[in-house]
XYZ file of C-alpha atoms in Angstrom:
307
model
C 0.012 0.008 0.089
C 3.060 2.420 1.044
C 4.682 1.573 -2.387
C 1.445 2.354 -4.440
C 1.264 5.582 -2.444
C 4.816 6.641 -3.450
C 4.097 5.524 -7.135
C 1.073 7.375 -7.440
C 2.570 10.552 -5.910
C 5.643 10.497 -7.817
C 3.486 10.409 -11.183
C 1.318 13.340 -9.847
C 4.516 15.143 -8.969
C 5.718 14.372 -12.795
C 2.553 15.112 -14.291
C 2.433 18.177 -12.335
C 5.907 19.479 -13.318
C 5.379 18.445 -17.131
C 2.215 20.726 -17.043
C 3.899 23.724 -15.148
C 6.691 23.637 -17.512
C 3.835 23.787 -20.613
C 2.583 26.661 -18.752
C 5.628 28.390 -18.085
C 6.105 30.180 -22.025
C 2.730 31.371 -21.499
C 3.081 33.056 -18.082
C 6.440 34.881 -19.459
C 4.435 36.177 -22.027
C 1.678 37.360 -19.732
C 4.671 39.140 -17.269
C 6.620 40.590 -20.257
C 3.348 42.054 -21.857
C 0.917 42.774 -19.226
C 3.070 43.458 -16.007
C 6.125 44.786 -17.458
C 4.600 47.755 -19.114
C 3.441 48.910 -15.949
C 6.560 50.633 -15.346
C 5.368 53.227 -17.743
C 3.136 54.420 -15.371
C 5.863 56.645 -14.452
C 5.885 58.687 -17.348
C 2.509 59.858 -15.668
C 4.689 61.606 -12.929
C 7.528 63.081 -14.960
C 7.386 65.709 -17.856
C 9.125 63.389 -20.250
C 9.721 64.698 -23.689
C 10.905 62.281 -26.563
C 14.801 62.362 -26.732
C 15.537 63.353 -23.015
C 16.449 60.452 -20.750
C 14.128 59.581 -18.440
C 16.462 60.131 -15.684
C 16.880 63.847 -16.417
C 13.151 64.517 -17.074
C 11.508 66.720 -14.633
C 9.932 65.111 -11.585
C 6.223 67.055 -11.579
C 3.857 64.892 -8.988
C 0.303 64.839 -9.768
C 0.473 67.881 -12.487
C -0.958 65.713 -15.272
C -3.556 64.415 -13.031
C -4.804 68.097 -12.112
C -5.034 68.547 -15.665
C -7.162 65.773 -16.591
C -9.525 67.037 -14.195
C -9.152 70.905 -15.635
C -10.023 69.050 -19.039
C -12.850 67.430 -17.788
C -14.979 68.935 -20.619
C -13.202 66.867 -23.432
C -12.821 63.895 -21.074
C -16.570 63.674 -20.571
C -17.234 63.619 -24.240
C -14.602 60.650 -24.829
C -16.342 59.069 -21.845
C -19.844 59.712 -23.291
C -18.874 58.007 -26.606
C -17.225 55.145 -24.653
C -19.869 54.342 -22.442
C -22.619 54.523 -25.313
C -20.807 52.070 -27.498
C -20.124 49.846 -24.895
C -24.015 49.900 -23.388
C -24.907 49.522 -27.093
C -23.210 46.486 -27.436
C -24.165 45.031 -23.836
C -27.903 45.560 -25.284
C -26.937 43.678 -28.141
C -24.868 40.498 -26.256
C -27.866 37.908 -26.450
C -27.640 38.392 -30.017
C -24.990 35.567 -30.312
C -26.646 33.336 -27.602
C -30.002 33.691 -29.902
C -27.887 32.755 -33.099
C -26.308 29.555 -31.504
C -29.476 28.395 -30.833
C -31.014 28.990 -33.657
C -28.181 27.634 -35.509
C -28.228 24.461 -33.667
C -32.019 23.942 -34.717
C -31.408 23.714 -37.723
C -31.514 19.870 -39.069
C -28.933 19.440 -41.990
C -25.390 19.339 -40.441
C -23.627 20.809 -43.891
C -26.136 23.978 -44.027
C -25.067 24.394 -40.323
C -21.436 24.267 -40.737
C -22.023 26.126 -44.115
C -23.581 29.115 -41.608
C -21.043 28.813 -39.241
C -18.131 29.048 -41.170
C -19.627 32.201 -42.940
C -20.882 33.724 -40.176
C -17.411 33.473 -38.132
C -14.955 34.796 -41.351
C -15.585 38.321 -40.720
C -13.954 37.893 -37.400
C -10.668 37.320 -39.125
C -11.173 40.317 -41.394
C -8.787 43.433 -40.814
C -11.016 46.368 -40.242
C -8.931 48.186 -42.745
C -10.939 45.752 -45.235
C -14.289 46.395 -43.241
C -13.534 50.092 -43.782
C -13.124 49.689 -47.713
C -16.343 47.433 -48.261
C -18.323 50.166 -46.313
C -17.274 52.913 -48.139
C -17.504 51.288 -51.711
C -20.865 50.282 -50.099
C -22.645 53.471 -48.189
C -20.484 55.848 -49.424
C -22.002 58.992 -51.330
C -21.397 57.047 -54.843
C -21.646 53.680 -53.227
C -23.434 50.536 -54.097
C -26.122 51.236 -51.140
C -27.218 54.876 -52.559
C -26.831 54.083 -56.133
C -29.320 51.052 -55.835
C -31.703 52.882 -53.759
C -32.233 55.845 -56.012
C -32.658 53.513 -59.226
C -35.351 51.995 -56.761
C -36.708 55.363 -56.130
C -36.438 54.954 -52.459
C -34.135 58.240 -51.975
C -33.963 60.982 -53.981
C -30.592 62.114 -53.297
C -27.354 59.970 -51.893
C -26.260 60.192 -48.440
C -23.398 59.352 -46.626
C -24.138 57.449 -43.503
C -20.128 57.170 -42.687
C -20.314 60.922 -42.516
C -23.656 60.867 -40.787
C -23.103 62.303 -36.824
C -26.494 61.386 -35.913
C -25.861 57.572 -36.988
C -22.295 56.751 -35.972
C -23.236 55.096 -32.910
C -25.334 52.648 -33.893
C -23.685 52.314 -37.648
C -20.308 51.539 -35.613
C -22.133 49.136 -33.328
C -23.756 46.987 -36.315
C -20.422 46.698 -38.086
C -19.278 45.252 -34.542
C -22.156 42.862 -34.220
C -21.880 41.736 -38.154
C -17.816 41.021 -37.731
C -18.018 39.412 -34.225
C -21.442 37.670 -34.368
C -20.219 34.277 -35.407
C -17.228 33.884 -33.381
C -19.055 35.168 -30.253
C -21.401 32.194 -30.674
C -18.753 29.744 -30.385
C -18.867 29.359 -26.917
C -22.815 29.144 -26.917
C -22.251 26.124 -29.295
C -19.945 24.291 -26.708
C -22.364 25.230 -23.939
C -25.444 23.992 -25.873
C -23.236 20.940 -26.958
C -22.592 20.404 -23.173
C -26.256 19.828 -22.242
C -27.618 16.351 -21.542
C -29.157 14.933 -24.794
C -31.320 12.879 -22.329
C -32.930 15.840 -21.432
C -33.948 16.527 -24.770
C -35.130 12.919 -25.546
C -37.069 12.999 -22.480
C -39.087 16.452 -23.391
C -39.929 14.657 -26.405
C -41.306 11.807 -25.149
C -43.463 14.147 -22.566
C -44.529 15.999 -25.738
C -42.682 18.907 -25.299
C -42.280 21.275 -28.707
C -39.204 22.553 -30.333
C -39.881 26.333 -28.529
C -40.693 24.077 -25.479
C -37.479 22.447 -25.271
C -34.981 25.656 -26.535
C -37.206 27.741 -23.694
C -37.220 24.923 -20.723
C -33.735 23.279 -21.673
C -31.680 25.010 -24.054
C -32.004 28.656 -22.539
C -31.428 27.525 -19.032
C -28.414 25.221 -20.187
C -26.645 28.249 -21.356
C -27.883 31.009 -18.904
C -24.764 30.936 -16.682
C -22.303 31.158 -19.449
C -24.321 34.214 -20.508
C -24.297 35.811 -17.478
C -20.319 35.098 -16.816
C -19.811 36.902 -20.137
C -22.270 40.089 -19.586
C -20.625 40.469 -16.264
C -17.121 40.220 -18.229
C -18.731 42.885 -20.555
C -19.611 45.026 -18.089
C -16.231 45.069 -16.361
C -14.693 46.273 -19.446
C -16.742 48.451 -20.357
C -14.063 51.349 -21.167
C -12.412 48.903 -23.493
C -14.021 49.244 -26.715
C -10.745 48.952 -28.972
C -9.020 51.208 -31.136
C -8.866 49.715 -34.649
C -12.549 50.129 -35.685
C -12.712 53.841 -34.633
C -8.903 54.662 -35.896
C -10.153 53.967 -39.135
C -13.442 54.993 -39.081
C -12.456 58.262 -37.491
C -13.444 61.392 -39.750
C -13.568 65.087 -39.198
C -17.622 65.171 -39.537
C -17.989 62.301 -37.083
C -15.299 63.234 -34.491
C -17.416 64.198 -31.960
C -19.059 61.216 -31.833
C -16.682 58.086 -32.334
C -13.601 59.624 -30.673
C -13.704 56.946 -27.831
C -11.177 56.809 -24.684
C -8.946 54.145 -26.562
C -8.636 56.040 -29.509
C -8.045 59.636 -27.318
C -5.041 57.991 -25.440
C -3.546 56.787 -29.319
C -4.258 60.222 -30.277
C -2.550 61.980 -27.289
C 0.717 59.440 -27.233
C 1.213 58.972 -30.608
C 0.009 61.879 -32.638
C 0.603 65.115 -30.507
C 3.448 63.226 -28.719
C 2.124 63.880 -24.942
C 3.431 60.753 -23.644
C 2.937 62.235 -19.990
C -0.563 63.321 -20.208
C -1.716 59.919 -22.377
C -0.302 57.502 -19.826
C -2.514 59.698 -16.966
C -5.633 58.691 -18.892
C -4.301 55.559 -19.302
C -3.814 54.825 -15.678
C -7.445 56.045 -14.944
C -9.295 53.840 -17.394
C -7.109 51.017 -15.597
C -8.073 51.900 -12.414
C -11.689 51.997 -13.419
C -11.967 48.725 -15.133
C -10.045 46.757 -12.260
C -12.398 48.411 -9.835
C -15.656 47.638 -12.358
C -14.092 44.015 -12.000
C -14.182 43.517 -8.383
C -17.157 45.022 -7.828
C -18.720 42.936 -10.477
C -17.287 39.618 -9.003
C -18.363 40.575 -5.394
C -22.055 40.944 -6.786
C -21.650 37.972 -8.713
C -20.612 36.484 -5.011
C -23.702 37.638 -3.797
C -26.232 36.529 -5.982
C -24.881 33.408 -7.546
C -22.659 32.239 -4.843
C -19.155 32.021 -6.399
C -17.326 34.760 -8.301
C -16.087 34.984 -11.819
C -12.301 35.422 -11.424
């Protein structure tokens, strides 16, 4: 018995060491790209100018944090755009789950795979290409306007890309189109993990397709949906940069400039690295606070957290 215990413990130690060695490269990548850059927060407390060594840059303390408060009018506009984009994305969060449920109800496996592949491909398309497609379709001389004018639907062309009133909804629609199939993958996995005997028992009891969806599929993926929704809420200030960078236009600048683009503009266009770092620190602090707050709320409501 003692020999068996020693042998078993040895196997466990060997397997554990192998798994640890496999994980080390990923841990190193996380440390290199997520923790080492925190050293750059130092730039928020010095008046850094490109070309001057960091050791020779004057220490200014909380100067840029005071400027951040004084420049609240600009920051509030940027935060407004960021929050509106995030809330629209959260409102559309059920769409991938609904799409996954509807797709799994298609009886033909070939059609399911075709639709799934077709809707997943846009996720791998660059935002630059998406902008080119959108420009060719929705610009003044694009396909949409030309077709609508020939059909008599409109009397003169309209440029959606330069419409300040439509920019929030247009960008949200593009984001949904690009990520719908990809975001639905996790729901496909959740649906596949539901015990098939539940569906068989429901069929025996005379349940229809809609009743199975409402009473088996939806409850089966509810926990997955809640976790993803909470994570989305905690990342409410992280809406990305690429999309808004390529679609940025002076006619819609007031509505499309989000916090990530604002930091990019401050740091890489105006070379105000210190102030850009300060805004980035504010975003990180708010995001981390939201994450732990939502995690605590999840523990109280669901009995366990999400992280």
